[in-house]
């Protein structure tokens, strides 16, 4: 690996860490008026399209199953989500949002849309925003490929 590649990796990692912190902070501000935390919103958002097992949510979000399990249990306790039987696996229940959970996420939509519009404008328009998404998705795919090969371990 060249020094230039190492520097690029370091700058990328530091940038992603900083971006993660920024997204977490803004997500907390967006979620709070709806009675959610950023983590609760993230887990509810993962199951809005379809119920998923905790392990599937964790995989999609890139965090530990234990973290998702803790949040899922809190969402169920608060009536924002419910566990349902999983026809594919008896012990791994599916997490699904309740109507109260869906309503909480809907309360975030106006501020979420406003943030999206502000980011699009700041990035130079929708095309630039879409390109940013494509680059991040390529980086995620590349990291997954590198992790599975694990030549550095």
Tab-separated table of C-alpha atoms in Angstrom:
chain	number	residue	atom	x	y	z
A	1	UNK	CA	0.000	0.000	0.000
A	2	UNK	CA	1.368	3.412	-0.908
A	3	UNK	CA	1.517	6.321	1.515
A	4	UNK	CA	-1.059	8.094	-0.660
A	5	UNK	CA	-3.471	5.143	-0.299
A	6	UNK	CA	-2.950	5.068	3.461
A	7	UNK	CA	-3.650	8.797	3.669
A	8	UNK	CA	-6.790	8.384	1.557
A	9	UNK	CA	-7.985	5.579	3.836
A	10	UNK	CA	-7.344	7.677	6.939
A	11	UNK	CA	-9.091	10.731	5.501
A	12	UNK	CA	-12.042	8.590	4.381
A	13	UNK	CA	-12.400	6.921	7.781
A	14	UNK	CA	-12.153	10.219	9.666
A	15	UNK	CA	-14.655	11.802	7.289
A	16	UNK	CA	-17.109	8.943	7.715
A	17	UNK	CA	-16.737	9.063	11.509
A	18	UNK	CA	-17.401	12.807	11.496
A	19	UNK	CA	-20.346	12.384	9.106
A	20	UNK	CA	-21.768	9.647	11.331
A	21	UNK	CA	-21.625	12.013	14.308
A	22	UNK	CA	-23.325	14.750	12.311
A	23	UNK	CA	-26.076	12.404	11.134
A	24	UNK	CA	-26.632	11.099	14.667
A	25	UNK	CA	-26.907	14.629	16.064
A	26	UNK	CA	-29.370	15.816	13.417
A	27	UNK	CA	-31.330	12.552	13.673
A	28	UNK	CA	-31.735	13.067	17.419
A	29	UNK	CA	-33.090	16.575	16.772
A	30	UNK	CA	-35.489	15.306	14.097
A	31	UNK	CA	-36.718	12.334	16.139
A	32	UNK	CA	-37.147	14.032	19.517
A	33	UNK	CA	-40.418	15.923	18.750
A	34	UNK	CA	-41.957	12.590	17.662
A	35	UNK	CA	-41.037	10.990	20.998
A	36	UNK	CA	-38.290	8.877	19.444
A	37	UNK	CA	-34.531	8.678	19.663
A	38	UNK	CA	-32.352	8.430	16.580
A	39	UNK	CA	-31.770	4.742	17.351
A	40	UNK	CA	-35.489	4.046	17.748
A	41	UNK	CA	-36.201	5.853	14.468
A	42	UNK	CA	-33.445	3.882	12.736
A	43	UNK	CA	-34.852	0.516	13.844
A	44	UNK	CA	-38.446	1.497	13.073
A	45	UNK	CA	-37.340	2.743	9.663
A	46	UNK	CA	-35.724	-0.605	8.918
A	47	UNK	CA	-39.030	-2.449	9.437
A	48	UNK	CA	-41.420	0.019	7.798
A	49	UNK	CA	-41.321	-1.752	4.412
A	50	UNK	CA	-41.642	-5.237	5.917
A	51	UNK	CA	-41.178	-7.008	9.252
A	52	UNK	CA	-37.656	-8.314	9.831
A	53	UNK	CA	-35.890	-10.441	12.428
A	54	UNK	CA	-33.515	-8.584	14.743
A	55	UNK	CA	-30.529	-10.202	13.028
A	56	UNK	CA	-31.706	-8.897	9.636
A	57	UNK	CA	-32.103	-5.377	11.003
A	58	UNK	CA	-28.624	-5.530	12.524
A	59	UNK	CA	-27.108	-6.699	9.231
A	60	UNK	CA	-28.834	-3.933	7.261
A	61	UNK	CA	-27.716	-1.286	9.747
A	62	UNK	CA	-24.199	-2.609	10.294
A	63	UNK	CA	-24.535	-2.823	14.072
A	64	UNK	CA	-24.653	-5.653	16.582
A	65	UNK	CA	-27.667	-7.883	16.999
A	66	UNK	CA	-27.580	-7.193	20.748
A	67	UNK	CA	-27.922	-3.434	20.181
A	68	UNK	CA	-30.902	-3.940	17.898
A	69	UNK	CA	-32.471	-6.428	20.331
A	70	UNK	CA	-32.293	-3.895	23.160
A	71	UNK	CA	-33.912	-1.190	21.021
A	72	UNK	CA	-36.526	-3.595	19.614
A	73	UNK	CA	-37.539	-4.627	23.141
A	74	UNK	CA	-37.919	-0.946	24.113
A	75	UNK	CA	-40.008	-0.224	21.019
A	76	UNK	CA	-42.295	-3.152	21.859
A	77	UNK	CA	-42.556	-2.016	25.488
A	78	UNK	CA	-43.534	1.491	24.310
A	79	UNK	CA	-46.144	0.113	21.881
A	80	UNK	CA	-44.289	1.383	18.814
A	81	UNK	CA	-43.507	-2.096	17.469
A	82	UNK	CA	-44.621	-5.675	18.014
A	83	UNK	CA	-43.109	-9.104	17.588
A	84	UNK	CA	-44.772	-11.470	15.141
A	85	UNK	CA	-44.161	-15.148	14.365
A	86	UNK	CA	-41.515	-15.833	11.755
A	87	UNK	CA	-42.526	-18.636	9.383
A	88	UNK	CA	-38.857	-19.107	8.398
A	89	UNK	CA	-37.536	-19.487	11.956
A	90	UNK	CA	-39.514	-20.387	15.059
A	91	UNK	CA	-37.263	-18.633	17.581
A	92	UNK	CA	-36.327	-15.512	15.585
A	93	UNK	CA	-39.490	-13.411	15.800
A	94	UNK	CA	-40.149	-10.672	13.271
A	95	UNK	CA	-40.275	-7.042	14.400
A	96	UNK	CA	-43.032	-4.938	12.849
A	97	UNK	CA	-44.076	-1.339	13.511
A	98	UNK	CA	-47.441	-0.745	15.134
A	99	UNK	CA	-49.727	2.020	13.925
A	100	UNK	CA	-48.335	4.166	16.765
A	101	UNK	CA	-44.815	3.501	15.478
A	102	UNK	CA	-45.787	4.396	11.925
A	103	UNK	CA	-47.483	7.578	13.163
A	104	UNK	CA	-44.348	8.583	15.099
A	105	UNK	CA	-42.210	8.183	11.983
A	106	UNK	CA	-44.759	10.157	9.926
A	107	UNK	CA	-44.416	13.056	12.398
A	108	UNK	CA	-40.729	13.263	11.436
A	109	UNK	CA	-41.445	13.443	7.685
A	110	UNK	CA	-41.852	17.239	7.304
A	111	UNK	CA	-38.538	18.066	9.025
A	112	UNK	CA	-36.872	15.135	7.250
A	113	UNK	CA	-38.064	16.491	3.880
A	114	UNK	CA	-36.794	19.949	4.792
A	115	UNK	CA	-33.356	18.561	5.692
A	116	UNK	CA	-33.242	16.594	2.425
A	117	UNK	CA	-34.031	19.748	0.445
A	118	UNK	CA	-31.372	21.742	2.297
A	119	UNK	CA	-28.754	19.042	1.697
A	120	UNK	CA	-29.652	18.776	-1.979
A	121	UNK	CA	-29.290	22.530	-2.381
A	122	UNK	CA	-25.990	22.595	-0.448
A	123	UNK	CA	-24.591	19.754	-2.568
A	124	UNK	CA	-25.502	21.544	-5.804
A	125	UNK	CA	-28.810	19.908	-6.710
A	126	UNK	CA	-30.476	16.521	-6.886
A	127	UNK	CA	-28.028	15.103	-9.425
A	128	UNK	CA	-25.087	15.858	-7.117
A	129	UNK	CA	-27.021	14.397	-4.169
A	130	UNK	CA	-27.693	11.209	-6.156
A	131	UNK	CA	-23.996	10.962	-7.059
A	132	UNK	CA	-23.083	11.314	-3.371
A	133	UNK	CA	-25.375	8.381	-2.593
A	134	UNK	CA	-23.814	6.293	-5.392
A	135	UNK	CA	-20.287	6.988	-4.097
A	136	UNK	CA	-21.261	6.033	-0.542
A	137	UNK	CA	-22.910	2.839	-1.783
A	138	UNK	CA	-19.742	1.979	-3.749
A	139	UNK	CA	-17.656	2.572	-0.629
A	140	UNK	CA	-19.950	0.314	1.415
A	141	UNK	CA	-19.701	-2.424	-1.224
A	142	UNK	CA	-15.928	-2.105	-1.384
A	143	UNK	CA	-15.633	-2.310	2.414
A	144	UNK	CA	-17.832	-5.425	2.435
A	145	UNK	CA	-15.626	-7.038	-0.201
A	146	UNK	CA	-12.448	-6.141	1.699
A	147	UNK	CA	-13.885	-7.389	4.998
A	148	UNK	CA	-14.829	-10.727	3.489
A	149	UNK	CA	-11.337	-11.144	2.008
A	150	UNK	CA	-9.630	-9.972	5.247
A	151	UNK	CA	-6.087	-9.863	3.815
A	152	UNK	CA	-4.926	-7.521	6.584
A	153	UNK	CA	-5.748	-9.783	9.548
